PDB file of C-alpha atoms in Angstrom:
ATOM      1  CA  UNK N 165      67.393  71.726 146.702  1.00  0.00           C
ATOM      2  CA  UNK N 166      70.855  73.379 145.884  1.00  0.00           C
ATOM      3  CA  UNK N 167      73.358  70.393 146.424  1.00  0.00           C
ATOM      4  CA  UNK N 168      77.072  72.127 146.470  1.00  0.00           C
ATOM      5  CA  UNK N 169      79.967  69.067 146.769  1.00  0.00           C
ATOM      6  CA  UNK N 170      83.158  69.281 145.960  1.00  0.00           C
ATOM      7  CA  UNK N 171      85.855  66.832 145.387  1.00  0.00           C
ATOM      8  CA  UNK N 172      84.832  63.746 147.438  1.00  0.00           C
ATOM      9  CA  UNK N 173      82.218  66.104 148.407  1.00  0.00           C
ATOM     10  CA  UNK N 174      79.992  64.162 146.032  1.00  0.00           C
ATOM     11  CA  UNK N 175      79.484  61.044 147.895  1.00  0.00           C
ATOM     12  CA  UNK N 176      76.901  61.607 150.033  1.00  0.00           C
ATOM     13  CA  UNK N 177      74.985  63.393 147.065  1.00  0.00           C
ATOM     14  CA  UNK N 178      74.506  60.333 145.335  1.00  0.00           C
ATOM     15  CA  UNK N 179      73.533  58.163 147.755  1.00  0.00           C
ATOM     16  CA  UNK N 180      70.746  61.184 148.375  1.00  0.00           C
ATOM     17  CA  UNK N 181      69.767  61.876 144.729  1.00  0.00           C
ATOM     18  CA  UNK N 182      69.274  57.818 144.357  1.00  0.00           C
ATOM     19  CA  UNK N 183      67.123  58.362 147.365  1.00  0.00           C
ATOM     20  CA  UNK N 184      65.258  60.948 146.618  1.00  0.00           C
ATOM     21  CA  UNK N 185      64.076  59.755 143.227  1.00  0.00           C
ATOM     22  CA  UNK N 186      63.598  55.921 143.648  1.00  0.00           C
ATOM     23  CA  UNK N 187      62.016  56.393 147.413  1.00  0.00           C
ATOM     24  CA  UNK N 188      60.157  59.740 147.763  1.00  0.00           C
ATOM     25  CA  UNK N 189      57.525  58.522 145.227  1.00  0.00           C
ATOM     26  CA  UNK N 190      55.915  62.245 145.151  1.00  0.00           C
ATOM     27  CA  UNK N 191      59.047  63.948 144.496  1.00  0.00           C
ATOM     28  CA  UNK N 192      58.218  66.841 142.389  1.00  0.00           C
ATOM     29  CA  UNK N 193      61.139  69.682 143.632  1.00  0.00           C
ATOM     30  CA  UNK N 194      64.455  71.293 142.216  1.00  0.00           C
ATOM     31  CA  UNK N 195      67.349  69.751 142.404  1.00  0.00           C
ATOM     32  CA  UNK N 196      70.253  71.670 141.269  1.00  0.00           C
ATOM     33  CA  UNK N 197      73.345  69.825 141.711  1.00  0.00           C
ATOM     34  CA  UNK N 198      77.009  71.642 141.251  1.00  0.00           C
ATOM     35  CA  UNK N 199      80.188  69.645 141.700  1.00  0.00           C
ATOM     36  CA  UNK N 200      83.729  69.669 140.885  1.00  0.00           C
ATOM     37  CA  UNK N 201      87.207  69.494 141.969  1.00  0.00           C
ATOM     38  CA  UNK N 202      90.854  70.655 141.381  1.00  0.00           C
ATOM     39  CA  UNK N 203      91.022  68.067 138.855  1.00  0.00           C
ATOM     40  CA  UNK N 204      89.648  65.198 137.158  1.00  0.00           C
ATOM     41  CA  UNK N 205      91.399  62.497 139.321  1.00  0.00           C
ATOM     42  CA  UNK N 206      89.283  64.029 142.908  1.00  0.00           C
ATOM     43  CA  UNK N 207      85.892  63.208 141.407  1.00  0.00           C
ATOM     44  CA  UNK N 208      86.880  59.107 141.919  1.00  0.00           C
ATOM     45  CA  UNK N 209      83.361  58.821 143.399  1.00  0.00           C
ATOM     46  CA  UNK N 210      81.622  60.319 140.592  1.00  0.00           C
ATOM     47  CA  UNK N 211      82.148  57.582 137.762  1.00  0.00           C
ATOM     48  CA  UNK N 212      82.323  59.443 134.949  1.00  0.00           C
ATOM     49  CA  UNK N 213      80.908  63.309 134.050  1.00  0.00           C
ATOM     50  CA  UNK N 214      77.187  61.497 133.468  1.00  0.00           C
ATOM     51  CA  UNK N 215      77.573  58.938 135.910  1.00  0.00           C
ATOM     52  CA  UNK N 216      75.634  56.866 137.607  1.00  0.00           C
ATOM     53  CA  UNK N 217      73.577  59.460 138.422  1.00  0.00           C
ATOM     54  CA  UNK N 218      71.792  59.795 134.700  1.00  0.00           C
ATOM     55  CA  UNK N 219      69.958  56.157 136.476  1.00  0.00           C
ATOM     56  CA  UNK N 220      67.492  57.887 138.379  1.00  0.00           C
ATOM     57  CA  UNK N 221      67.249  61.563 138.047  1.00  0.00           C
ATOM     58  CA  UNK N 222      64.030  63.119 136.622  1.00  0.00           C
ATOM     59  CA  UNK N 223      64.976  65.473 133.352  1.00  0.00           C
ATOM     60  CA  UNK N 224      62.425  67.627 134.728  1.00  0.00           C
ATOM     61  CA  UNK N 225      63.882  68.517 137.800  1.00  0.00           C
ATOM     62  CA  UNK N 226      67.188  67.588 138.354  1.00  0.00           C
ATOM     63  CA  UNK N 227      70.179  69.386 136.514  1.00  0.00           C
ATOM     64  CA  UNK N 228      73.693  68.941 137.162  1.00  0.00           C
ATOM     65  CA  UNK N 229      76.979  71.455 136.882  1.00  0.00           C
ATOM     66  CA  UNK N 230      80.283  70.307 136.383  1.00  0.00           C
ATOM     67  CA  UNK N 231      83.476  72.751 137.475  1.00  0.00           C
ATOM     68  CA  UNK N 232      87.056  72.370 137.971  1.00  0.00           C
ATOM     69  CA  UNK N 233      90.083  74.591 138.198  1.00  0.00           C
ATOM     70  CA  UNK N 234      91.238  75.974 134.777  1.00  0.00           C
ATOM     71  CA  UNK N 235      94.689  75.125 135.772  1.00  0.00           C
ATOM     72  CA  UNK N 236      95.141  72.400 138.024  1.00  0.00           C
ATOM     73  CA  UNK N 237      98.499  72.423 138.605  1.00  0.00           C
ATOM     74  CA  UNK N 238      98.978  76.163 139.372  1.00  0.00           C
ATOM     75  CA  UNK N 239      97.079  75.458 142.441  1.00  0.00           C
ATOM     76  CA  UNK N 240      94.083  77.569 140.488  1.00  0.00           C
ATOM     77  CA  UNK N 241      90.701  77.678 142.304  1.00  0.00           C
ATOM     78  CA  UNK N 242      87.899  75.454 141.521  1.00  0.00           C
ATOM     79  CA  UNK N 243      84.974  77.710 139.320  1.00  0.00           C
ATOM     80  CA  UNK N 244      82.357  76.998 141.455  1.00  0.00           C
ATOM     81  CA  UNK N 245      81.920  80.619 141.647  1.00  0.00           C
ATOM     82  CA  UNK N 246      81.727  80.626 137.779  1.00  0.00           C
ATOM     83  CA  UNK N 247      78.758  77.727 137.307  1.00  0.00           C
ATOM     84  CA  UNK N 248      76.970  79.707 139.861  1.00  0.00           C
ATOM     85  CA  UNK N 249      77.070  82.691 138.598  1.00  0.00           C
ATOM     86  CA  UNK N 250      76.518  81.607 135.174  1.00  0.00           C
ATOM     87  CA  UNK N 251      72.774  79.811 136.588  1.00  0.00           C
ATOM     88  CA  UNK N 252      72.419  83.088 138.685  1.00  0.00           C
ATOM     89  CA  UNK N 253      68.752  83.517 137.654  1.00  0.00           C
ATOM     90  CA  UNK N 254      67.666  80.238 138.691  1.00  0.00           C
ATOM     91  CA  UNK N 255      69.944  80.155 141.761  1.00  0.00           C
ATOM     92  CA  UNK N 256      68.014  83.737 142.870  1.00  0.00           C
ATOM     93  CA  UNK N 257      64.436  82.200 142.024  1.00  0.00           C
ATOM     94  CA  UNK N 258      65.477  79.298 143.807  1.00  0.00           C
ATOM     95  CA  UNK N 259      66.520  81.358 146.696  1.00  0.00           C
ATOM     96  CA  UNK N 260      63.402  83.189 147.147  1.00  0.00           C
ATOM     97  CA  UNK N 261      61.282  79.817 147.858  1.00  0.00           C
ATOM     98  CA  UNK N 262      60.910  79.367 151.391  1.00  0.00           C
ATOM     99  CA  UNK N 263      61.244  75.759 151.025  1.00  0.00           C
ATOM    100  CA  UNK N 264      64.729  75.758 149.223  1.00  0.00           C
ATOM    101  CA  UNK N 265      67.607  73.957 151.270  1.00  0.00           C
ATOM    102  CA  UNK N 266      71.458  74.053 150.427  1.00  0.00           C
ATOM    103  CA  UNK N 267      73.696  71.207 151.329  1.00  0.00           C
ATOM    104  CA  UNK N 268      77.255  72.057 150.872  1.00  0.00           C
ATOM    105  CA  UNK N 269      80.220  69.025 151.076  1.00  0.00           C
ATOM    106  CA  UNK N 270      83.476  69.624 150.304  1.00  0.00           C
ATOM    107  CA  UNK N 271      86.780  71.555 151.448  1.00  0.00           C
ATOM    108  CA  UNK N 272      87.079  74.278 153.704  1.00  0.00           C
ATOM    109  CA  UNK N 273      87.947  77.097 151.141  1.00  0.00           C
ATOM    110  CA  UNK N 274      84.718  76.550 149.519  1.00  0.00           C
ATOM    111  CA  UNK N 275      83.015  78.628 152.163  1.00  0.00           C
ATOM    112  CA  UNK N 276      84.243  81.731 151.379  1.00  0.00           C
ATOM    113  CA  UNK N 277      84.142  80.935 147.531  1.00  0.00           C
ATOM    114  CA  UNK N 278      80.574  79.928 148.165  1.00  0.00           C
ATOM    115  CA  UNK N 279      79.699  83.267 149.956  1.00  0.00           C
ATOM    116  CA  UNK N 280      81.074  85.429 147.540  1.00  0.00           C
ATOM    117  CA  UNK N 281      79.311  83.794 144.740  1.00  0.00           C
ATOM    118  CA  UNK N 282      75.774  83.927 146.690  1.00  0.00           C
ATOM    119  CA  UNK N 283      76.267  87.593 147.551  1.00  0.00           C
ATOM    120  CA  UNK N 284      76.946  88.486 143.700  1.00  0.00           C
ATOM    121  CA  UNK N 285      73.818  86.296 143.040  1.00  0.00           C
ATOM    122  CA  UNK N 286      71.391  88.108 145.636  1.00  0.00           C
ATOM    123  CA  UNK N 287      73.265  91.563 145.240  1.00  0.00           C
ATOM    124  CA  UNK N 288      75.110  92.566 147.548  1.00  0.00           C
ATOM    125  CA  UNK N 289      77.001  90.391 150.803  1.00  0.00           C
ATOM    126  CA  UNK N 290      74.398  92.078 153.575  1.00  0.00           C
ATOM    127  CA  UNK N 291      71.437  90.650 151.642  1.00  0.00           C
ATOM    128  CA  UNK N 292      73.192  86.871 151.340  1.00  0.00           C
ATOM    129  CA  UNK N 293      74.312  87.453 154.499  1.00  0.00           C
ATOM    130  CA  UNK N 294      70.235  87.754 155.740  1.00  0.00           C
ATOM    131  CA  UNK N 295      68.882  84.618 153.235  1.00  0.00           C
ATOM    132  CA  UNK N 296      72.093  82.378 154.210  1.00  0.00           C
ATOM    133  CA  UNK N 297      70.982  83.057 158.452  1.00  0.00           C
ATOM    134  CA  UNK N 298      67.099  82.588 157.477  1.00  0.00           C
ATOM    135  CA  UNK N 299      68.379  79.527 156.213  1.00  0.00           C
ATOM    136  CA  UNK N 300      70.366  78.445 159.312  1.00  0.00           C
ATOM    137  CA  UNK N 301      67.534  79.388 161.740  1.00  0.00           C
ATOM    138  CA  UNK N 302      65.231  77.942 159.434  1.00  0.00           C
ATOM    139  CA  UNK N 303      67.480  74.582 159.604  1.00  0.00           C
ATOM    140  CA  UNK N 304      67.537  74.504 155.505  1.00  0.00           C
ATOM    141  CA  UNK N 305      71.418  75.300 155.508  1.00  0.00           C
ATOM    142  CA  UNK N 306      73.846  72.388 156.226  1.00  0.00           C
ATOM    143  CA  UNK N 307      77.816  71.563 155.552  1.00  0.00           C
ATOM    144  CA  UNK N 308      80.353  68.820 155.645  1.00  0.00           C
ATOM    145  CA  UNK N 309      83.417  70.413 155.367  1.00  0.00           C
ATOM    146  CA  UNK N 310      86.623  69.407 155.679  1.00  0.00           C
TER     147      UNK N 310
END
């Protein structure tokens, strides 16, 4: 699982990560988890950094990736694109499993932050542009945005 939430994005992944490791006793997957916001004060349903989160994740197989704009008030991007980028060797392995699903929550400019950052991970934008529709069809993509 790639997990993708932004700002209040994050909600609904921890209510799914608790989930998925206190209910789905046979659990043995990825989960890579990357999450952010323009600042510190938009992750309110995070906690803290570690969170509440660090209560039932497996070390094994859950990691988390923290990003936020590098300048906040100058209306600065979140660096998604950077975290990914900077796990792009796991995000490509990940990608080539035919049993890997992306959840994406957050604003509406992450989508095109999001692309960019896949296509630089598989290569080019015509060969994310073929994984991220075998995901659709496949019905392993899905969004909340907002």
């Amino acid at each position: 699982l790639i997990l993708i939430g932004m700002g209040t994005g994050i909600a609904p992944f921890r209510a799914f990560i608790k989930h998925l490791y206190k209910n789905v006793r046979d659990w043995k997957g990825q989960v890579r988890l990357f999450y952010g916001a323009k600042s510190g004060l938009e992750l309110l349903y995070l906690n803290d950094k570690d969170g509440d989160m660090t209560q039932y994740y497996d070390e094994g197989t859950f990691k988390a990736f923290h990003a936020v704009s590098p300048r906040p008030a100058f209306d600065d991007p979140i660096a998604l694109d950077v975290a990914m980028e900077d796990r792009a060797n796991e995000i490509l392995e990940m990608l080539q499993y035919a049993n890997t699903h992306i959840y994406v929550a957050g604003y509406e400019k992450i989508k095109g932050v999001l692309d960019k950052a896949f296509a630089s991970i598989m290569g080019s934008p015509e060969a994310w542009k073929t994984r991220k529709a075998e995901l659709i069809a496949g019905g392993k993509w899905a969004e909340v945005i907002y």
